[in-house]
Amino acid sequence: AQKITQTQPGMFVQEKEAVTLDCTYDTSDPSYGLFWYKQPSSGEMIFLIYQGSYDQQNATEGRYSLNFQKARKSANLVISASQLGDSAMYFCAMRANFGNEKLTFGTGTRLTIIP
Amino acid sequence: NAGVMQNPRHLVRRRGQEARLRCSPMKGHSHVYWYRQLPEEGLKFMVYLQKENIIDESGMPKERFSAEFPKEGPSILRIQQVVRGDSAAYFCASSRPRGQGIDEQYFGPGTRLTVT
């Protein structure tokens, strides 16, 4: 079974500052993928970034980077130079790479950017 | 290049009625997933389908819920005899077949079901 834990229900960050959203996971699968999604108030789910468990380098996508620490089973999302439009719910998710296709989601972190 | 389409976006049903939710995957995607999001919660997996096949329905309630993905047409999530507890956002996602890229799941805008 897979489990995702997001321990920060809500965060407030000043505009232009960097922010780290925490995510820890638990799985017995030897190969897996980690995902972050953004859900703005309009409700859609927007894919942000992906990290494979065997990737040697941390994933980056523009202002998003994933701080992957495999031994600690953590996959924190870092947003640099935050913007007002970053205010949203953020979900960490994982999926086994073989057989089991479903995504397992955490409970999310509500990020609010303060002007 | 249209994304994942879901309709209706909002659906209101009285208790006991049937709800039908439709999902058209992205072009080139043959895998469809349904998730449910209760208010203030994360998404929970319901079912995973490929064309004409249910691959994993481990997250589907045993009664009243069914899903299909026919050879032609959209995937359908059907909820019979809805109850107030079915009120939620239902998201469909699609992905490429394995081995064709990262195969991340792209989500549709969701259908917000309200049972009165």
XYZ file of N, CA and C in Angstrom:
693
model
N 0.842 -1.196 0.000
C 0.000 0.000 0.000
C 0.875 1.243 0.000
N 0.346 2.290 -0.554
C 1.071 3.554 -0.620
C 0.394 4.581 0.259
N 1.198 5.466 0.808
C 0.646 6.532 1.633
C 1.434 7.807 1.407
N 0.708 8.918 1.304
C 1.310 10.241 1.165
C 0.886 11.081 2.362
N 1.835 11.763 2.967
C 1.533 12.613 4.115
C 1.968 14.048 3.822
N 1.021 14.946 3.933
C 1.315 16.384 3.837
C 0.905 16.995 5.164
N 1.874 17.468 5.917
C 1.628 17.866 7.305
C 1.253 19.331 7.458
N 1.283 20.093 6.381
C 0.984 21.527 6.461
C -0.402 21.787 5.856
N -1.428 21.937 6.666
C -2.754 22.192 6.099
C -2.818 23.532 5.383
N -2.087 24.525 5.914
C -2.117 25.844 5.295
C -0.809 26.574 5.525
N -0.458 27.406 4.544
C 0.752 28.215 4.673
C 0.492 29.597 4.109
N 1.100 30.607 4.763
C 1.042 31.980 4.278
C 2.459 32.431 3.983
N 2.657 32.957 2.781
C 4.000 33.353 2.342
C 3.928 34.727 1.686
N 4.932 35.537 1.979
C 5.013 36.853 1.351
C 5.376 36.695 -0.129
N 4.748 37.525 -0.935
C 5.048 37.537 -2.368
C 6.551 37.696 -2.603
N 7.056 36.969 -3.604
C 8.460 36.987 -4.042
C 9.383 36.133 -3.175
N 8.872 35.629 -2.071
C 9.684 34.725 -1.276
C 9.573 33.300 -1.832
N 10.554 32.470 -1.471
C 10.484 31.054 -1.822
C 9.679 30.307 -0.757
N 9.055 29.216 -1.182
C 8.247 28.438 -0.246
C 8.498 26.952 -0.489
N 8.537 26.202 0.597
C 8.703 24.752 0.514
C 7.467 24.071 1.080
N 6.871 23.217 0.269
C 5.713 22.436 0.698
C 6.175 21.002 0.954
N 5.869 20.509 2.147
C 6.397 19.215 2.566
C 5.541 18.053 2.068
N 6.228 16.959 1.769
C 5.553 15.727 1.363
C 6.432 14.552 1.756
N 5.898 13.647 2.539
C 6.592 12.391 2.796
C 5.708 11.252 2.305
N 6.342 10.142 1.999
C 5.596 9.042 1.402
C 6.057 7.724 1.999
N 5.234 6.723 1.799
C 5.579 5.387 2.242
C 5.103 4.407 1.180
N 5.979 3.512 0.786
C 5.629 2.512 -0.199
C 6.596 1.352 -0.107
N 6.127 0.184 -0.524
C 6.994 -0.982 -0.611
C 7.400 -1.262 -2.056
N 6.919 -0.445 -2.974
C 7.260 -0.633 -4.379
C 8.705 -0.199 -4.636
N 9.472 -0.985 -5.380
C 10.872 -0.634 -5.631
C 11.024 0.521 -6.624
N 10.025 0.716 -7.455
C 10.087 1.773 -8.467
C 8.772 2.539 -8.454
N 8.871 3.849 -8.399
C 7.649 4.644 -8.264
C 7.884 6.049 -8.792
N 6.808 6.768 -8.963
C 6.882 8.151 -9.417
C 6.179 9.057 -8.424
N 6.683 10.257 -8.303
C 6.116 11.247 -7.396
C 5.667 12.456 -8.210
N 4.520 12.985 -7.885
C 3.903 14.064 -8.655
C 3.443 15.177 -7.711
N 3.433 16.381 -8.244
C 2.781 17.500 -7.567
C 1.749 18.104 -8.512
N 0.576 18.386 -7.928
C -0.507 19.028 -8.660
C -0.940 20.282 -7.914
N -1.389 21.256 -8.689
C -1.925 22.502 -8.137
C -3.414 22.553 -8.423
N -4.191 22.925 -7.423
C -5.633 23.083 -7.609
C -6.046 24.493 -7.194
N -6.192 25.399 -8.150
C -6.647 26.758 -7.808
C -8.112 26.744 -7.397
N -8.596 27.896 -7.014
C -9.975 27.989 -6.514
C -10.997 27.608 -7.582
N -10.617 27.687 -8.837
C -11.521 27.290 -9.920
C -11.721 25.775 -9.965
N -10.857 25.016 -9.297
C -11.107 23.593 -9.106
C -10.351 22.620 -9.990
N -9.761 23.070 -11.081
C -9.091 22.093 -11.945
C -7.789 21.625 -11.305
N -7.292 20.490 -11.742
C -6.036 19.922 -11.255
C -4.976 20.137 -12.317
N -3.913 20.844 -11.942
C -2.861 21.198 -12.890
C -1.585 20.456 -12.518
N -1.065 19.649 -13.437
C 0.182 18.930 -13.205
C 1.344 19.920 -13.167
N 2.209 19.788 -12.162
C 3.332 20.700 -12.007
C 4.666 20.046 -12.312
N 4.929 18.893 -11.678
C 6.276 18.350 -11.743
C 6.251 16.871 -11.383
N 7.215 16.129 -11.942
C 7.314 14.682 -11.731
C 8.753 14.310 -11.360
N 8.860 13.339 -10.438
C 10.169 12.809 -10.055
C 10.093 11.286 -10.051
N 10.960 10.642 -10.808
C 11.036 9.191 -10.777
C 11.950 8.737 -9.653
N 11.668 7.595 -9.082
C 12.430 7.153 -7.914
C 13.879 6.835 -8.248
N 14.158 6.554 -9.521
C 15.537 6.236 -9.897
C 16.242 7.404 -10.578
N 15.545 8.538 -10.653
C 16.186 9.717 -11.255
C 17.325 10.193 -10.356
N 18.461 10.460 -10.969
C 19.631 10.866 -10.192
C 19.546 12.320 -9.753
N 18.886 13.125 -10.563
C 18.813 14.552 -10.252
C 17.404 14.947 -9.849
N 17.333 15.994 -9.043
C 16.030 16.530 -8.674
C 15.369 17.177 -9.881
N 14.072 16.973 -9.994
C 13.334 17.534 -11.118
C 13.146 19.045 -10.947
N 13.167 19.752 -12.065
C 12.877 21.187 -12.064
C 11.992 21.512 -13.256
N 11.054 22.451 -13.029
C 10.176 22.941 -14.094
C 9.929 24.413 -13.830
N 10.710 25.254 -14.483
C 10.542 26.699 -14.280
C 10.796 27.075 -12.832
N 9.803 27.680 -12.183
C 9.969 28.101 -10.782
C 9.744 26.960 -9.794
N 9.385 25.783 -10.300
C 9.131 24.637 -9.426
C 10.341 23.705 -9.433
N 10.690 23.243 -8.270
C 11.693 22.197 -8.167
C 11.249 21.215 -7.091
N 11.718 20.002 -7.232
C 11.331 18.956 -6.300
C 12.574 18.526 -5.538
N 12.554 18.699 -4.238
C 13.674 18.303 -3.373
C 13.428 16.858 -2.951
N 14.039 15.937 -3.693
C 13.798 14.511 -3.512
C 14.898 13.925 -2.627
N 14.501 13.394 -1.467
C 15.441 12.730 -0.581
C 14.915 11.311 -0.342
N 15.450 10.398 -1.129
C 14.908 9.044 -1.171
C 15.050 8.329 0.157
N 16.169 8.496 0.826
C 16.397 7.797 2.092
C 15.404 8.273 3.155
N 15.025 9.525 3.079
C 14.063 10.076 4.035
C 12.631 9.932 3.547
N 12.462 9.426 2.338
C 11.139 9.284 1.722
C 10.398 10.617 1.733
N 11.097 11.630 1.253
C 10.449 12.930 1.158
C 10.591 13.483 -0.249
N 9.607 14.261 -0.641
C 9.564 14.833 -1.992
C 8.944 16.223 -1.890
N 9.686 17.127 -1.319
C 9.156 18.468 -1.074
C 9.158 19.317 -2.337
N 8.124 20.107 -2.495
C 8.024 21.032 -3.633
C 8.546 22.398 -3.205
N 9.422 22.941 -4.003
C 9.956 24.281 -3.755
C 9.474 25.202 -4.868
N 8.849 26.296 -4.468
C 8.424 27.312 -5.429
C 9.290 28.543 -5.177
N 10.013 28.945 -6.183
C 10.876 30.124 -6.016
C 10.100 31.376 -6.430
N 10.468 32.498 -5.834
C 9.898 33.799 -6.213
C 8.383 33.720 -6.341
N 7.718 33.437 -5.252
C 6.275 33.194 -5.295
C 5.515 34.404 -5.842
N 4.384 34.073 -6.503
C 3.524 35.089 -7.104
C 2.107 34.930 -6.552
N 1.325 35.991 -6.682
C -0.050 35.947 -6.163
C -0.828 34.789 -6.790
N -0.532 34.515 -8.050
C -1.221 33.428 -8.750
C -0.854 32.043 -8.251
N 0.118 31.952 -7.362
C 0.478 30.656 -6.788
C -0.471 30.253 -5.663
N -1.311 31.162 -5.225
C -2.269 30.833 -4.170
C -3.210 29.738 -4.670
N -3.211 28.610 -3.978
C -3.972 27.438 -4.416
C -3.771 26.317 -3.408
N -4.482 25.196 -3.648
C -4.190 23.951 -2.944
C -3.132 23.202 -3.733
N -2.214 22.572 -3.016
C -1.170 21.790 -3.663
C -1.216 20.363 -3.127
N -1.238 19.416 -4.065
C -1.324 18.013 -3.701
C -0.084 17.266 -4.174
N 0.453 16.481 -3.264
C 1.521 15.547 -3.588
C 0.869 14.191 -3.871
N 1.397 13.460 -4.836
C 0.806 12.174 -5.187
C 1.913 11.220 -5.609
N 1.626 9.925 -5.544
C 2.597 8.938 -5.991
C 1.908 7.792 -6.695
N 2.714 7.073 -7.453
C 2.195 5.944 -8.210
C 3.319 4.942 -8.373
N 3.001 3.664 -8.236
C 3.979 2.620 -8.530
C 4.226 2.590 -10.030
N 5.412 2.218 -10.419
C 5.754 2.228 -11.841
C 5.396 0.937 -12.559
N 5.002 -0.072 -11.815
C 4.684 -1.326 -12.485
C 3.359 -1.848 -11.970
N 2.450 -2.065 -12.902
C 1.182 -2.695 -12.550
C 0.156 -1.721 -12.016
N 0.371 -1.202 -10.851
C -0.621 -0.361 -10.193
C -0.565 1.043 -10.780
N -1.610 1.450 -11.477
C -1.573 2.720 -12.190
C -2.119 3.885 -11.382
N -2.839 3.614 -10.331
C -3.575 4.691 -9.669
C -2.631 5.627 -8.927
N -3.049 6.868 -8.843
C -2.350 7.863 -8.043
C -2.920 7.862 -6.633
N -2.021 7.914 -5.669
C -2.422 8.090 -4.276
C -2.063 9.511 -3.870
N -3.047 10.250 -3.393
C -2.869 11.660 -3.075
C -2.752 11.898 -1.582
N -2.035 12.973 -1.239
C -2.063 13.478 0.120
C -3.282 14.369 0.329
N -3.392 14.911 1.525
C -4.561 15.733 1.873
C -4.417 17.178 1.427
N -3.228 17.536 0.976
C -3.050 18.857 0.389
C -2.579 19.918 1.367
N -2.002 20.974 0.794
C -1.593 22.165 1.544
C -2.196 23.378 0.851
N -2.893 24.207 1.617
C -3.454 25.428 1.034
C -2.426 26.548 1.188
N -1.908 27.007 0.068
C -0.901 28.073 0.052
C -1.560 29.394 -0.276
N -1.290 30.381 0.555
C -1.787 31.734 0.314
C -0.599 32.671 0.208
N -0.520 33.401 -0.888
C 0.556 34.357 -1.107
C 0.054 35.736 -0.704
N 0.792 36.383 0.155
C 0.403 37.693 0.685
C 1.116 38.791 -0.097
N 0.372 39.784 -0.589
C 1.029 40.852 -1.361
C 1.955 41.705 -0.485
N -5.150 21.347 -29.508
C -5.027 20.038 -28.853
C -5.832 20.068 -27.568
N -7.067 19.601 -27.630
C -7.971 19.715 -26.501
C -7.477 18.843 -25.366
N -7.730 19.317 -24.143
C -7.391 18.545 -22.964
C -8.468 17.528 -22.668
N -8.446 17.015 -21.455
C -9.468 16.077 -21.010
C -10.783 16.839 -20.841
N -11.820 16.306 -21.429
C -13.131 16.964 -21.370
C -14.046 16.191 -20.435
N -14.736 16.933 -19.599
C -15.727 16.331 -18.724
C -17.029 17.107 -18.836
N -18.110 16.378 -18.862
C -19.402 17.061 -18.793
C -20.415 16.180 -18.094
N -21.367 16.801 -17.430
C -21.457 18.248 -17.242
C -20.454 18.754 -16.214
N -20.266 20.045 -16.140
C -19.382 20.606 -15.119
C -20.063 20.627 -13.762
N -21.341 20.841 -13.776
C -22.123 20.846 -12.541
C -23.372 20.003 -12.781
N -23.703 19.199 -11.783
C -24.856 18.315 -11.902
C -25.588 18.290 -10.569
N -26.867 18.553 -10.624
C -27.691 18.503 -9.415
C -28.698 17.372 -9.580
N -28.741 16.514 -8.576
C -29.673 15.389 -8.601
C -30.384 15.299 -7.255
N -31.620 14.847 -7.298
C -32.348 14.564 -6.053
C -31.979 13.156 -5.603
N -32.107 12.954 -4.316
C -31.851 11.618 -3.770
C -32.670 10.574 -4.520
N -32.013 9.467 -4.882
C -32.703 8.391 -5.578
C -32.575 8.437 -7.084
N -32.148 9.581 -7.619
C -31.988 9.680 -9.076
C -30.649 9.079 -9.501
N -30.463 9.024 -10.809
C -29.212 8.523 -11.352
C -28.353 9.685 -11.835
N -27.048 9.549 -11.678
C -26.106 10.550 -12.190
C -25.194 9.869 -13.207
N -25.030 10.540 -14.352
C -24.108 10.049 -15.380
C -23.069 11.119 -15.662
N -21.814 10.762 -15.475
C -20.715 11.689 -15.670
C -19.883 11.185 -16.849
N -19.542 12.111 -17.748
C -18.838 11.730 -18.970
C -17.433 12.291 -19.008
N -16.546 11.528 -19.628
C -15.144 11.940 -19.732
C -14.599 11.540 -21.092
N -14.059 12.519 -21.811
C -13.371 12.246 -23.080
C -11.889 12.483 -22.856
N -11.050 11.457 -23.016
C -9.623 11.626 -22.748
C -8.956 12.484 -23.805
N -7.740 12.877 -23.507
C -6.949 13.621 -24.473
C -6.670 12.741 -25.681
N -6.453 13.375 -26.807
C -6.153 12.647 -28.040
C -4.880 11.826 -27.839
N -4.946 10.563 -28.219
C -3.777 9.698 -28.090
C -3.686 8.987 -26.745
N -4.573 9.345 -25.816
C -4.577 8.699 -24.503
C -5.593 7.575 -24.488
N -5.145 6.410 -24.016
C -6.046 5.263 -23.996
C -6.342 4.778 -22.580
N -5.799 5.485 -21.586
C -6.012 5.104 -20.186
C -6.848 6.192 -19.513
N -7.884 5.773 -18.821
C -8.765 6.713 -18.132
C -8.886 6.321 -16.661
N -8.881 7.322 -15.818
C -8.983 7.118 -14.366
C -10.075 8.035 -13.832
N -10.799 7.544 -12.858
C -11.779 8.380 -12.155
C -11.363 8.523 -10.693
N -11.475 9.756 -10.195
C -11.174 10.073 -8.804
C -12.331 10.868 -8.219
N -12.478 10.757 -6.913
C -13.506 11.536 -6.221
C -12.831 12.409 -5.173
N -13.305 13.646 -5.077
C -12.793 14.579 -4.077
C -13.954 15.074 -3.232
N -13.978 14.655 -1.983
C -14.961 15.177 -1.042
C -14.509 16.559 -0.593
N -15.435 17.389 -0.129
C -15.070 18.756 0.286
C -13.901 18.765 1.266
N -12.942 19.624 1.011
C -11.769 19.821 1.867
C -10.910 18.572 2.024
N -10.951 17.673 1.045
C -10.120 16.476 1.107
C -9.317 16.321 -0.177
N -8.363 15.395 -0.155
C -7.617 15.066 -1.361
C -8.419 14.154 -2.264
N -7.856 13.865 -3.421
C -8.536 12.994 -4.376
C -8.342 11.536 -3.994
N -9.401 10.763 -4.181
C -9.347 9.336 -3.898
C -9.631 8.565 -5.191
N -8.772 7.617 -5.485
C -8.912 6.799 -6.687
C -10.185 5.971 -6.636
N -10.854 5.896 -7.778
C -12.042 5.049 -7.863
C -11.824 3.874 -8.813
N -11.475 4.187 -10.079
C -11.414 3.130 -11.085
C -10.467 3.534 -12.194
N -9.848 2.502 -12.801
C -8.925 2.704 -13.914
C -9.396 1.828 -15.068
N -9.550 2.449 -16.245
C -10.069 1.726 -17.400
C -9.194 1.950 -18.626
N -9.161 0.949 -19.456
C -8.696 1.088 -20.825
C -9.882 0.768 -21.721
N -9.733 0.973 -22.979
C -10.863 0.758 -23.896
C -11.477 -0.633 -23.667
N -12.762 -0.637 -23.328
C -13.562 -1.849 -23.148
C -13.094 -2.734 -21.995
N -12.202 -2.245 -21.165
C -11.717 -3.059 -20.047
C -11.632 -2.249 -18.761
N -12.079 -2.844 -17.673
C -11.839 -2.278 -16.347
C -10.587 -2.944 -15.800
N -9.556 -2.148 -15.545
C -8.274 -2.689 -15.110
C -8.194 -2.769 -13.589
N -8.675 -1.736 -12.921
C -8.599 -1.690 -11.461
C -9.802 -0.917 -10.952
N -10.662 -1.570 -10.226
C -11.838 -0.896 -9.646
C -11.813 -0.997 -8.130
N -10.620 -1.063 -7.568
C -10.479 -1.269 -6.133
C -11.017 -0.104 -5.307
N -11.158 1.070 -5.900
C -11.651 2.223 -5.162
C -13.133 2.497 -5.357
N -13.796 1.670 -6.098
C -15.222 1.882 -6.377
C -16.072 1.312 -5.242
N -17.047 2.076 -4.778
C -18.005 1.497 -3.831
C -18.661 0.259 -4.456
N -18.974 -0.685 -3.610
C -19.457 -1.977 -4.114
C -20.821 -1.870 -4.765
N -21.618 -0.941 -4.307
C -22.978 -0.825 -4.826
C -23.191 0.543 -5.449
N -24.075 0.593 -6.401
C -24.612 1.808 -7.031
C -23.648 2.472 -8.011
N -22.368 2.180 -7.939
C -21.387 2.837 -8.817
C -20.934 1.863 -9.915
N -20.815 2.366 -11.130
C -20.258 1.573 -12.217
C -19.561 2.503 -13.188
N -18.641 1.936 -13.965
C -17.894 2.734 -14.939
C -17.671 1.905 -16.188
N -17.586 2.620 -17.309
C -17.297 1.950 -18.564
C -16.489 2.877 -19.456
N -15.779 2.280 -20.398
C -15.026 3.032 -21.392
C -15.176 2.253 -22.683
N -16.236 2.555 -23.436
C -16.536 1.747 -24.626
C -15.537 1.998 -25.751
N -15.612 1.134 -26.746
C -14.709 1.257 -27.889
C -14.867 2.614 -28.568
N -16.098 3.063 -28.672
C -16.371 4.377 -29.237
C -17.052 5.236 -28.180
N -16.655 6.483 -28.091
C -17.332 7.393 -27.178
C -16.595 7.585 -25.870
N -17.175 8.428 -25.027
C -16.491 8.787 -23.782
C -16.591 7.699 -22.722
N -15.794 7.857 -21.690
C -15.934 7.021 -20.507
C -17.098 7.569 -19.684
N -17.855 6.676 -19.068
C -19.021 7.063 -18.274
C -18.854 6.536 -16.853
N -19.059 7.425 -15.881
C -19.184 7.010 -14.485
C -20.659 7.165 -14.120
N -21.261 6.080 -13.684
C -22.692 6.062 -13.413
C -22.920 5.807 -11.933
N -23.748 6.658 -11.336
C -24.105 6.484 -9.927
C -25.612 6.340 -9.865
N -26.057 5.180 -9.431
C -27.498 4.935 -9.323
C -27.982 5.302 -7.928
N -29.237 5.731 -7.874
C -29.899 6.018 -6.586
C -29.002 6.860 -5.680
N -28.660 8.029 -6.163
C -27.703 8.868 -5.438
C -28.207 9.215 -4.050
N -27.231 9.379 -3.142
C -27.499 9.804 -1.766
C -26.678 11.058 -1.506
N -27.009 11.760 -0.411
C -26.334 13.034 -0.126
C -24.820 12.849 -0.021
N -24.387 11.715 0.493
C -22.956 11.456 0.642
C -22.199 11.324 -0.669
N -22.930 11.232 -1.788
C -22.281 11.174 -3.097
C -21.883 12.557 -3.592
N -22.349 13.591 -2.912
C -22.007 14.964 -3.313
C -20.492 15.149 -3.207
N -19.881 15.488 -4.311
C -18.422 15.590 -4.382
C -18.048 16.104 -5.762
N -16.749 16.346 -5.926
C -16.211 16.615 -7.262
C -15.639 15.317 -7.811
N -16.008 14.984 -9.031
C -15.530 13.760 -9.669
C -14.608 14.164 -10.816
N -13.371 13.700 -10.706
C -12.370 14.056 -11.699
C -12.039 12.844 -12.560
N -11.885 13.116 -13.825
C -11.392 12.125 -14.761
C -9.979 12.532 -15.160
N -9.109 11.556 -15.343
C -7.762 11.817 -15.826
C -7.453 10.820 -16.938
N -6.546 11.215 -17.807
C -6.125 10.290 -18.853
C -4.607 10.311 -18.989
N -4.064 9.237 -19.530
C -2.623 9.165 -19.739
C -2.330 8.349 -20.984
N -1.103 8.503 -21.462
C -0.643 7.712 -22.611
C -0.423 6.277 -22.152
N -0.317 5.360 -23.128
C 0.110 4.008 -22.760
C 1.517 4.029 -22.189
N 1.838 3.054 -21.416
C 3.163 2.945 -20.802
C 4.254 2.963 -21.860
N 5.354 3.595 -21.502
C 6.510 3.597 -22.391
C 6.520 4.738 -23.365
N 5.521 5.645 -23.264
C 5.476 6.774 -24.195
C 5.613 8.073 -23.416
N 6.728 8.226 -22.746
C 6.954 9.461 -21.988
C 6.710 9.239 -20.504
N 6.624 10.325 -19.807
C 6.448 10.257 -18.353
C 5.094 9.654 -18.010
N 4.167 9.735 -18.907
C 2.789 9.260 -18.744
C 2.114 9.764 -17.475
N 2.356 11.046 -17.209
C 1.608 11.653 -16.115
C 0.143 11.717 -16.489
N -0.690 11.780 -15.482
C -2.123 11.821 -15.700
C -2.561 13.278 -15.828
N -3.246 13.562 -16.898
C -3.805 14.891 -17.132
C -5.271 14.863 -16.699
N -5.630 15.851 -15.919
C -6.966 15.862 -15.337
C -7.917 16.756 -16.120
N -9.167 16.347 -16.130
C -10.226 17.192 -16.636
C -10.640 18.198 -15.582
N -11.583 19.095 -15.922
C -11.987 20.153 -14.996
C -12.863 19.654 -13.869
N -13.330 18.424 -13.946
C -14.154 17.864 -12.883
C -15.638 18.104 -13.096
N -16.445 17.245 -12.500
C -17.900 17.424 -12.430
C -18.263 17.539 -10.966
N -18.901 18.654 -10.632
C -19.368 18.855 -9.263
C -20.787 18.343 -9.131
N -20.932 17.256 -8.404
C -22.240 16.640 -8.200
C -22.804 17.099 -6.862
N -24.015 17.614 -6.909
C -24.724 18.004 -5.689
C -26.002 17.189 -5.611
N -26.175 16.500 -4.502
C -27.383 15.707 -4.292
C -28.252 16.420 -3.253
N -29.465 16.733 -3.664
C -30.352 17.483 -2.757
C -31.382 16.571 -2.108
